[in-house]
PDB file of C-alpha atoms in Angstrom:
ATOM      1  CA  UNK A   1      -8.695 -21.230   9.877  1.00  0.00           C
ATOM      2  CA  UNK A   2      -6.649 -18.528   9.021  1.00  0.00           C
ATOM      3  CA  UNK A   3      -8.416 -15.460  11.017  1.00  0.00           C
ATOM      4  CA  UNK A   4      -6.525 -13.003   8.007  1.00  0.00           C
ATOM      5  CA  UNK A   5      -8.517 -11.944   5.623  1.00  0.00           C
ATOM      6  CA  UNK A   6      -8.131  -9.391   3.128  1.00  0.00           C
ATOM      7  CA  UNK A   7     -10.408  -5.784   3.262  1.00  0.00           C
ATOM      8  CA  UNK A   8     -14.006  -6.910   1.028  1.00  0.00           C
ATOM      9  CA  UNK A   9     -13.148  -4.808  -1.738  1.00  0.00           C
ATOM     10  CA  UNK A  10      -8.914  -5.138  -2.225  1.00  0.00           C
ATOM     11  CA  UNK A  11      -8.218  -1.641  -4.099  1.00  0.00           C
ATOM     12  CA  UNK A  12      -7.936  -3.639  -7.181  1.00  0.00           C
ATOM     13  CA  UNK A  13      -9.683  -6.276  -9.533  1.00  0.00           C
ATOM     14  CA  UNK A  14      -7.481  -9.546  -9.349  1.00  0.00           C
ATOM     15  CA  UNK A  15      -9.760 -11.632 -11.098  1.00  0.00           C
ATOM     16  CA  UNK A  16      -7.980 -11.033 -14.199  1.00  0.00           C
ATOM     17  CA  UNK A  17      -4.748 -11.135 -12.834  1.00  0.00           C
ATOM     18  CA  UNK A  18      -2.650 -13.174 -14.448  1.00  0.00           C
ATOM     19  CA  UNK A  19       0.105 -15.218 -11.691  1.00  0.00           C
ATOM     20  CA  UNK A  20       2.121 -17.663 -14.339  1.00  0.00           C
ATOM     21  CA  UNK A  21       4.216 -19.257 -11.984  1.00  0.00           C
ATOM     22  CA  UNK A  22       6.564 -16.326 -11.088  1.00  0.00           C
ATOM     23  CA  UNK A  23       9.376 -17.930  -9.702  1.00  0.00           C
ATOM     24  CA  UNK A  24      10.770 -19.292 -12.946  1.00  0.00           C
ATOM     25  CA  UNK A  25      10.488 -15.824 -13.826  1.00  0.00           C
ATOM     26  CA  UNK A  26      13.772 -14.906 -13.013  1.00  0.00           C
ATOM     27  CA  UNK A  27      15.576 -11.247 -13.767  1.00  0.00           C
ATOM     28  CA  UNK A  28      17.647 -13.307 -16.646  1.00  0.00           C
ATOM     29  CA  UNK A  29      14.215 -14.484 -18.639  1.00  0.00           C
ATOM     30  CA  UNK A  30      11.655 -11.955 -17.325  1.00  0.00           C
ATOM     31  CA  UNK A  31      10.071 -10.366 -20.782  1.00  0.00           C
ATOM     32  CA  UNK A  32      10.842  -7.638 -21.677  1.00  0.00           C
ATOM     33  CA  UNK A  33       9.789  -5.501 -24.828  1.00  0.00           C
ATOM     34  CA  UNK A  34       5.126  -5.216 -24.809  1.00  0.00           C
ATOM     35  CA  UNK A  35       3.646  -7.555 -21.925  1.00  0.00           C
ATOM     36  CA  UNK A  36       0.328  -8.376 -21.505  1.00  0.00           C
ATOM     37  CA  UNK A  37      -0.978  -5.712 -19.254  1.00  0.00           C
ATOM     38  CA  UNK A  38      -3.186  -8.805 -17.215  1.00  0.00           C
ATOM     39  CA  UNK A  39      -0.630 -10.484 -16.536  1.00  0.00           C
ATOM     40  CA  UNK A  40       2.495 -10.568 -13.888  1.00  0.00           C
ATOM     41  CA  UNK A  41       4.348  -9.123 -14.553  1.00  0.00           C
ATOM     42  CA  UNK A  42       3.141  -5.959 -15.681  1.00  0.00           C
ATOM     43  CA  UNK A  43       0.012  -5.063 -12.334  1.00  0.00           C
ATOM     44  CA  UNK A  44       3.088  -6.175 -10.096  1.00  0.00           C
ATOM     45  CA  UNK A  45       4.241  -3.171 -11.114  1.00  0.00           C
ATOM     46  CA  UNK A  46       1.517  -1.448 -11.328  1.00  0.00           C
ATOM     47  CA  UNK A  47       1.409  -2.421  -8.030  1.00  0.00           C
ATOM     48  CA  UNK A  48       4.755  -0.083  -7.155  1.00  0.00           C
ATOM     49  CA  UNK A  49       2.552   2.575  -8.203  1.00  0.00           C
ATOM     50  CA  UNK A  50      -0.140   2.169  -6.688  1.00  0.00           C
ATOM     51  CA  UNK A  51       2.252   2.294  -3.518  1.00  0.00           C
ATOM     52  CA  UNK A  52       3.789   4.832  -4.639  1.00  0.00           C
ATOM     53  CA  UNK A  53       0.904   6.893  -5.493  1.00  0.00           C
ATOM     54  CA  UNK A  54      -1.066   6.523  -2.337  1.00  0.00           C
ATOM     55  CA  UNK A  55       2.587   7.315  -0.619  1.00  0.00           C
ATOM     56  CA  UNK A  56       1.962  10.975  -2.725  1.00  0.00           C
ATOM     57  CA  UNK A  57      -1.777  12.036  -2.700  1.00  0.00           C
ATOM     58  CA  UNK A  58      -3.427   9.734  -0.244  1.00  0.00           C
ATOM     59  CA  UNK A  59      -5.018  10.600   3.046  1.00  0.00           C
ATOM     60  CA  UNK A  60      -7.799   9.350   5.546  1.00  0.00           C
ATOM     61  CA  UNK A  61     -10.404   9.937   2.992  1.00  0.00           C
ATOM     62  CA  UNK A  62      -8.591   9.435  -1.362  1.00  0.00           C
ATOM     63  CA  UNK A  63      -7.385   6.633  -1.339  1.00  0.00           C
ATOM     64  CA  UNK A  64      -5.853   4.775  -4.504  1.00  0.00           C
ATOM     65  CA  UNK A  65      -6.053   1.639  -6.274  1.00  0.00           C
ATOM     66  CA  UNK A  66      -4.779   0.700 -10.271  1.00  0.00           C
ATOM     67  CA  UNK A  67      -8.102  -0.278 -11.512  1.00  0.00           C
ATOM     68  CA  UNK A  68      -6.825  -0.902 -14.903  1.00  0.00           C
ATOM     69  CA  UNK A  69      -3.428  -1.592 -16.636  1.00  0.00           C
ATOM     70  CA  UNK A  70      -3.569  -0.142 -20.769  1.00  0.00           C
ATOM     71  CA  UNK A  71      -0.274  -0.889 -21.496  1.00  0.00           C
ATOM     72  CA  UNK A  72       3.042  -2.050 -20.495  1.00  0.00           C
ATOM     73  CA  UNK A  73       6.566  -2.408 -21.579  1.00  0.00           C
ATOM     74  CA  UNK A  74       9.445  -3.739 -20.154  1.00  0.00           C
ATOM     75  CA  UNK A  75      13.337  -3.218 -20.966  1.00  0.00           C
ATOM     76  CA  UNK A  76      17.042  -4.131 -19.850  1.00  0.00           C
ATOM     77  CA  UNK A  77      19.419  -1.622 -18.822  1.00  0.00           C
ATOM     78  CA  UNK A  78      22.736  -2.993 -18.455  1.00  0.00           C
ATOM     79  CA  UNK A  79      23.815  -4.216 -16.233  1.00  0.00           C
ATOM     80  CA  UNK A  80      21.367  -2.055 -13.418  1.00  0.00           C
ATOM     81  CA  UNK A  81      18.294  -3.651 -13.594  1.00  0.00           C
ATOM     82  CA  UNK A  82      15.112  -3.221 -15.042  1.00  0.00           C
ATOM     83  CA  UNK A  83      13.425  -0.062 -16.895  1.00  0.00           C
ATOM     84  CA  UNK A  84       9.053  -0.347 -16.926  1.00  0.00           C
ATOM     85  CA  UNK A  85       7.002   1.728 -18.786  1.00  0.00           C
ATOM     86  CA  UNK A  86       3.168   2.225 -17.834  1.00  0.00           C
ATOM     87  CA  UNK A  87      -0.197   3.776 -19.144  1.00  0.00           C
ATOM     88  CA  UNK A  88      -3.127   2.636 -16.145  1.00  0.00           C
ATOM     89  CA  UNK A  89      -6.584   4.074 -14.658  1.00  0.00           C
ATOM     90  CA  UNK A  90      -6.493   4.456 -11.301  1.00  0.00           C
ATOM     91  CA  UNK A  91      -9.593   5.358  -8.943  1.00  0.00           C
ATOM     92  CA  UNK A  92      -9.344   6.677  -5.993  1.00  0.00           C
ATOM     93  CA  UNK A  93     -11.840   3.968  -3.659  1.00  0.00           C
ATOM     94  CA  UNK A  94     -13.693   6.194  -1.312  1.00  0.00           C
ATOM     95  CA  UNK A  95     -15.472   8.781  -4.245  1.00  0.00           C
ATOM     96  CA  UNK A  96     -15.223   6.236  -7.365  1.00  0.00           C
ATOM     97  CA  UNK A  97     -13.616   8.511  -9.662  1.00  0.00           C
ATOM     98  CA  UNK A  98     -10.856   7.123 -12.073  1.00  0.00           C
ATOM     99  CA  UNK A  99      -8.376   8.444 -13.700  1.00  0.00           C
ATOM    100  CA  UNK A 100      -5.571   8.047 -15.987  1.00  0.00           C
ATOM    101  CA  UNK A 101      -1.750   8.388 -15.439  1.00  0.00           C
ATOM    102  CA  UNK A 102       1.561   7.208 -17.000  1.00  0.00           C
ATOM    103  CA  UNK A 103       4.508   5.822 -14.759  1.00  0.00           C
ATOM    104  CA  UNK A 104       7.802   4.828 -15.170  1.00  0.00           C
ATOM    105  CA  UNK A 105       9.746   2.309 -12.940  1.00  0.00           C
ATOM    106  CA  UNK A 106      13.227   1.932 -12.218  1.00  0.00           C
ATOM    107  CA  UNK A 107      13.785  -2.099 -10.756  1.00  0.00           C
ATOM    108  CA  UNK A 108      17.745  -1.894  -9.138  1.00  0.00           C
ATOM    109  CA  UNK A 109      19.371  -5.216  -9.855  1.00  0.00           C
ATOM    110  CA  UNK A 110      21.460  -6.428  -7.081  1.00  0.00           C
ATOM    111  CA  UNK A 111      23.156  -8.281  -4.262  1.00  0.00           C
ATOM    112  CA  UNK A 112      21.548  -6.036  -2.002  1.00  0.00           C
ATOM    113  CA  UNK A 113      17.463  -5.235  -2.259  1.00  0.00           C
ATOM    114  CA  UNK A 114      16.538  -1.632  -3.547  1.00  0.00           C
ATOM    115  CA  UNK A 115      13.363   0.056  -3.470  1.00  0.00           C
ATOM    116  CA  UNK A 116      12.343   0.664  -6.997  1.00  0.00           C
ATOM    117  CA  UNK A 117      12.435   3.865  -8.298  1.00  0.00           C
ATOM    118  CA  UNK A 118       8.914   5.758  -9.160  1.00  0.00           C
ATOM    119  CA  UNK A 119       7.762   8.264 -11.839  1.00  0.00           C
ATOM    120  CA  UNK A 120       4.636   9.030 -12.094  1.00  0.00           C
ATOM    121  CA  UNK A 121       2.211  12.190 -11.417  1.00  0.00           C
ATOM    122  CA  UNK A 122      -1.939  12.123 -11.139  1.00  0.00           C
ATOM    123  CA  UNK A 123      -2.370  15.790  -9.666  1.00  0.00           C
ATOM    124  CA  UNK A 124      -6.744  15.203 -11.162  1.00  0.00           C
ATOM    125  CA  UNK A 125      -6.902  13.005  -8.168  1.00  0.00           C
ATOM    126  CA  UNK A 126      -5.923  16.215  -5.771  1.00  0.00           C
ATOM    127  CA  UNK A 127      -9.688  17.629  -6.762  1.00  0.00           C
ATOM    128  CA  UNK A 128     -11.209  15.201  -5.156  1.00  0.00           C
ATOM    129  CA  UNK A 129     -11.726  17.709  -1.985  1.00  0.00           C
ATOM    130  CA  UNK A 130     -10.656  15.878   1.400  1.00  0.00           C
ATOM    131  CA  UNK A 131      -9.667  19.347   3.150  1.00  0.00           C
ATOM    132  CA  UNK A 132     -12.973  18.985   5.789  1.00  0.00           C
ATOM    133  CA  UNK A 133     -12.978  15.920   6.554  1.00  0.00           C
ATOM    134  CA  UNK A 134      -9.262  15.523   7.107  1.00  0.00           C
ATOM    135  CA  UNK A 135      -9.953  19.261   9.762  1.00  0.00           C
ATOM    136  CA  UNK A 136     -12.306  17.934  11.203  1.00  0.00           C
ATOM    137  CA  UNK A 137     -11.181  14.532  11.697  1.00  0.00           C
ATOM    138  CA  UNK A 138      -7.559  15.762  13.112  1.00  0.00           C
ATOM    139  CA  UNK A 139      -9.658  18.008  15.187  1.00  0.00           C
ATOM    140  CA  UNK A 140     -11.248  15.699  17.320  1.00  0.00           C
ATOM    141  CA  UNK A 141      -8.234  12.983  17.934  1.00  0.00           C
ATOM    142  CA  UNK A 142      -6.146  16.211  18.321  1.00  0.00           C
ATOM    143  CA  UNK A 143      -8.422  16.858  21.488  1.00  0.00           C
ATOM    144  CA  UNK A 144      -8.876  12.922  22.007  1.00  0.00           C
ATOM    145  CA  UNK A 145      -7.643  13.446  25.973  1.00  0.00           C
ATOM    146  CA  UNK A 146      -8.734   9.159  25.859  1.00  0.00           C
ATOM    147  CA  UNK A 147      -6.512   8.370  23.180  1.00  0.00           C
ATOM    148  CA  UNK A 148      -7.723   5.570  20.462  1.00  0.00           C
ATOM    149  CA  UNK A 149      -7.145   2.200  19.925  1.00  0.00           C
ATOM    150  CA  UNK A 150      -8.550  -0.194  16.987  1.00  0.00           C
ATOM    151  CA  UNK A 151      -8.091  -4.216  16.670  1.00  0.00           C
ATOM    152  CA  UNK A 152      -8.256  -6.005  14.141  1.00  0.00           C
ATOM    153  CA  UNK A 153      -9.962  -4.237  10.712  1.00  0.00           C
ATOM    154  CA  UNK A 154     -11.000  -5.508   9.031  1.00  0.00           C
ATOM    155  CA  UNK A 155     -12.187  -8.609  11.248  1.00  0.00           C
ATOM    156  CA  UNK A 156     -12.491 -11.661  10.073  1.00  0.00           C
ATOM    157  CA  UNK A 157     -15.701 -11.259   8.878  1.00  0.00           C
ATOM    158  CA  UNK A 158     -14.826  -8.363   6.628  1.00  0.00           C
ATOM    159  CA  UNK A 159     -16.744  -5.626   8.820  1.00  0.00           C
ATOM    160  CA  UNK A 160     -14.554  -2.110  10.182  1.00  0.00           C
ATOM    161  CA  UNK A 161     -17.167  -0.106  12.156  1.00  0.00           C
ATOM    162  CA  UNK A 162     -17.560   3.454  10.178  1.00  0.00           C
ATOM    163  CA  UNK A 163     -15.407   5.456  12.816  1.00  0.00           C
ATOM    164  CA  UNK A 164     -12.706   3.516  12.150  1.00  0.00           C
ATOM    165  CA  UNK A 165     -12.302   3.206   8.361  1.00  0.00           C
ATOM    166  CA  UNK A 166     -10.239   7.095   8.289  1.00  0.00           C
ATOM    167  CA  UNK A 167      -8.212   4.904  10.722  1.00  0.00           C
ATOM    168  CA  UNK A 168      -7.845   1.783   8.702  1.00  0.00           C
ATOM    169  CA  UNK A 169      -6.826   3.990   5.773  1.00  0.00           C
ATOM    170  CA  UNK A 170      -4.143   5.459   7.156  1.00  0.00           C
ATOM    171  CA  UNK A 171      -2.586   2.513   8.290  1.00  0.00           C
ATOM    172  CA  UNK A 172      -2.857   0.875   4.454  1.00  0.00           C
ATOM    173  CA  UNK A 173      -1.343   4.661   4.178  1.00  0.00           C
ATOM    174  CA  UNK A 174       1.480   3.532   6.453  1.00  0.00           C
ATOM    175  CA  UNK A 175       2.053   0.652   5.083  1.00  0.00           C
ATOM    176  CA  UNK A 176       2.144   1.630   1.641  1.00  0.00           C
ATOM    177  CA  UNK A 177       6.069   3.815   2.910  1.00  0.00           C
ATOM    178  CA  UNK A 178       6.709  -0.091   3.253  1.00  0.00           C
ATOM    179  CA  UNK A 179       5.581  -1.855   0.717  1.00  0.00           C
ATOM    180  CA  UNK A 180       7.391   1.104  -1.950  1.00  0.00           C
ATOM    181  CA  UNK A 181      10.278   0.404  -0.021  1.00  0.00           C
ATOM    182  CA  UNK A 182      10.337  -3.357   0.135  1.00  0.00           C
ATOM    183  CA  UNK A 183       8.776  -3.769  -3.405  1.00  0.00           C
ATOM    184  CA  UNK A 184      10.900  -5.927  -6.442  1.00  0.00           C
ATOM    185  CA  UNK A 185      10.254  -7.693  -8.475  1.00  0.00           C
ATOM    186  CA  UNK A 186       9.155 -10.586  -7.533  1.00  0.00           C
ATOM    187  CA  UNK A 187       6.599  -9.201  -4.707  1.00  0.00           C
ATOM    188  CA  UNK A 188       3.035  -8.320  -5.182  1.00  0.00           C
ATOM    189  CA  UNK A 189       2.202  -6.195  -1.905  1.00  0.00           C
ATOM    190  CA  UNK A 190      -1.601  -5.536  -0.324  1.00  0.00           C
ATOM    191  CA  UNK A 191      -2.791  -4.529   3.069  1.00  0.00           C
ATOM    192  CA  UNK A 192      -4.363  -8.031   4.882  1.00  0.00           C
ATOM    193  CA  UNK A 193      -5.217  -6.223   8.177  1.00  0.00           C
ATOM    194  CA  UNK A 194      -4.643  -3.106  10.386  1.00  0.00           C
ATOM    195  CA  UNK A 195      -3.507  -5.526  13.212  1.00  0.00           C
ATOM    196  CA  UNK A 196      -3.517  -3.003  15.750  1.00  0.00           C
ATOM    197  CA  UNK A 197      -3.528   1.394  15.655  1.00  0.00           C
ATOM    198  CA  UNK A 198      -2.988   3.113  18.929  1.00  0.00           C
ATOM    199  CA  UNK A 199      -3.263   6.695  19.188  1.00  0.00           C
ATOM    200  CA  UNK A 200       0.082   7.989  21.020  1.00  0.00           C
ATOM    201  CA  UNK A 201       0.334  12.191  22.950  1.00  0.00           C
ATOM    202  CA  UNK A 202       0.049  15.468  20.111  1.00  0.00           C
ATOM    203  CA  UNK A 203       3.761  15.930  18.945  1.00  0.00           C
ATOM    204  CA  UNK A 204       4.325  19.212  17.525  1.00  0.00           C
ATOM    205  CA  UNK A 205       0.458  19.454  16.307  1.00  0.00           C
ATOM    206  CA  UNK A 206       1.109  15.613  14.339  1.00  0.00           C
ATOM    207  CA  UNK A 207      -1.574  12.775  15.820  1.00  0.00           C
ATOM    208  CA  UNK A 208       0.969  10.253  15.852  1.00  0.00           C
ATOM    209  CA  UNK A 209       0.475   6.264  15.814  1.00  0.00           C
ATOM    210  CA  UNK A 210       1.683   3.351  16.453  1.00  0.00           C
ATOM    211  CA  UNK A 211       0.462   0.503  13.915  1.00  0.00           C
ATOM    212  CA  UNK A 212       1.152  -3.726  13.454  1.00  0.00           C
ATOM    213  CA  UNK A 213       0.210  -4.491   9.470  1.00  0.00           C
ATOM    214  CA  UNK A 214      -0.466  -7.240   8.078  1.00  0.00           C
ATOM    215  CA  UNK A 215       1.316  -7.300   4.476  1.00  0.00           C
ATOM    216  CA  UNK A 216      -0.086  -9.997   2.257  1.00  0.00           C
ATOM    217  CA  UNK A 217       2.823 -10.857  -0.877  1.00  0.00           C
ATOM    218  CA  UNK A 218       0.036 -12.414  -2.867  1.00  0.00           C
ATOM    219  CA  UNK A 219       3.591 -14.163  -5.037  1.00  0.00           C
ATOM    220  CA  UNK A 220       4.626 -16.382  -1.725  1.00  0.00           C
ATOM    221  CA  UNK A 221       1.154 -16.193  -0.267  1.00  0.00           C
ATOM    222  CA  UNK A 222       3.435 -14.970   3.282  1.00  0.00           C
ATOM    223  CA  UNK A 223       1.369 -12.327   6.070  1.00  0.00           C
ATOM    224  CA  UNK A 224       4.092 -10.478   6.951  1.00  0.00           C
ATOM    225  CA  UNK A 225       4.034  -7.964   9.445  1.00  0.00           C
ATOM    226  CA  UNK A 226       5.238  -4.713  10.637  1.00  0.00           C
ATOM    227  CA  UNK A 227       5.437  -2.623  13.577  1.00  0.00           C
ATOM    228  CA  UNK A 228       4.909   1.085  12.609  1.00  0.00           C
ATOM    229  CA  UNK A 229       5.779   4.704  14.068  1.00  0.00           C
ATOM    230  CA  UNK A 230       4.146   7.437  12.607  1.00  0.00           C
ATOM    231  CA  UNK A 231       2.572  10.954  12.341  1.00  0.00           C
ATOM    232  CA  UNK A 232      -0.155  12.631  10.069  1.00  0.00           C
ATOM    233  CA  UNK A 233      -2.125  15.533  10.423  1.00  0.00           C
ATOM    234  CA  UNK A 234      -3.773  17.249   7.068  1.00  0.00           C
ATOM    235  CA  UNK A 235      -0.475  19.950   5.984  1.00  0.00           C
ATOM    236  CA  UNK A 236       1.841  17.224   6.781  1.00  0.00           C
ATOM    237  CA  UNK A 237       0.063  14.399   5.975  1.00  0.00           C
ATOM    238  CA  UNK A 238       1.199  10.432   6.654  1.00  0.00           C
ATOM    239  CA  UNK A 239       5.134  10.432   7.721  1.00  0.00           C
ATOM    240  CA  UNK A 240       6.839   6.765   8.885  1.00  0.00           C
ATOM    241  CA  UNK A 241       8.989   7.874  11.483  1.00  0.00           C
ATOM    242  CA  UNK A 242      10.311   4.347  12.442  1.00  0.00           C
ATOM    243  CA  UNK A 243       9.557   0.036  10.555  1.00  0.00           C
ATOM    244  CA  UNK A 244      10.634  -2.904  11.864  1.00  0.00           C
ATOM    245  CA  UNK A 245       9.852  -6.707  10.631  1.00  0.00           C
ATOM    246  CA  UNK A 246       8.382  -8.474  12.885  1.00  0.00           C
ATOM    247  CA  UNK A 247       9.694 -12.102  13.622  1.00  0.00           C
ATOM    248  CA  UNK A 248       7.505 -15.105  11.057  1.00  0.00           C
ATOM    249  CA  UNK A 249       4.829 -16.028  12.448  1.00  0.00           C
ATOM    250  CA  UNK A 250       2.651 -18.978  11.679  1.00  0.00           C
ATOM    251  CA  UNK A 251      -0.270 -17.652  10.460  1.00  0.00           C
ATOM    252  CA  UNK A 252      -3.024 -19.291  11.965  1.00  0.00           C
ATOM    253  CA  UNK A 253      -1.975 -17.038  15.471  1.00  0.00           C
ATOM    254  CA  UNK A 254      -4.076 -14.215  16.827  1.00  0.00           C
ATOM    255  CA  UNK A 255      -1.779 -11.258  15.791  1.00  0.00           C
ATOM    256  CA  UNK A 256      -0.893  -9.665  19.587  1.00  0.00           C
ATOM    257  CA  UNK A 257      -1.313  -7.017  20.663  1.00  0.00           C
ATOM    258  CA  UNK A 258       1.246  -4.259  20.146  1.00  0.00           C
ATOM    259  CA  UNK A 259       0.584  -1.729  23.043  1.00  0.00           C
TER     260      UNK A 259
END
């Protein structure tokens, strides 16, 4: 039995998601024009917007998930790729605040994998004031003599200790940079688990973390392991310094402690 599971509260509701044999949807036959908002192409594009918004607005106390895709449109752009236009509502999952958002995505086409280009803004998300919580977390762990380390967020029962929630959120935010970078027209990424997150010595007023994260591609059902080095502070947000895809390992195996 697999020891990994997705967080019991996924960032968006997948119950309405139809993944109709995506492997048959090659670049040439993917639908253009108006798309069904509940079907795979629209939801996959929306998931990329989610990753983008988290890289832009996310914090250990502000995490964004797609709530609903209201409309979606796709068009081929000559031989260079495909453009999507989306109207969607996004939910800040900690405060339960919902905002509307427009987004435009471009998936480049070619032999080499290039990350999608996203244009989206939702400045209303910044009205959710997390400054005091962020500053308190920052000061606590900046002064911390015993550097924090946590494994298996969430555990096999979907549980996370309350004091570890911000570190699970930081793991998701750092992973959002990978998921944004790695997404294409045939992927749908979520964070399955932060297998390990370890605080390193503070540098240049930035909290620094080594992180091993497990990403779940809902299309291929693959669990993909990544190792990350990133920093965080309230004024600077998350900055990913290094990302490395780890060799494929059997899903049943326990993730190693990457200390």
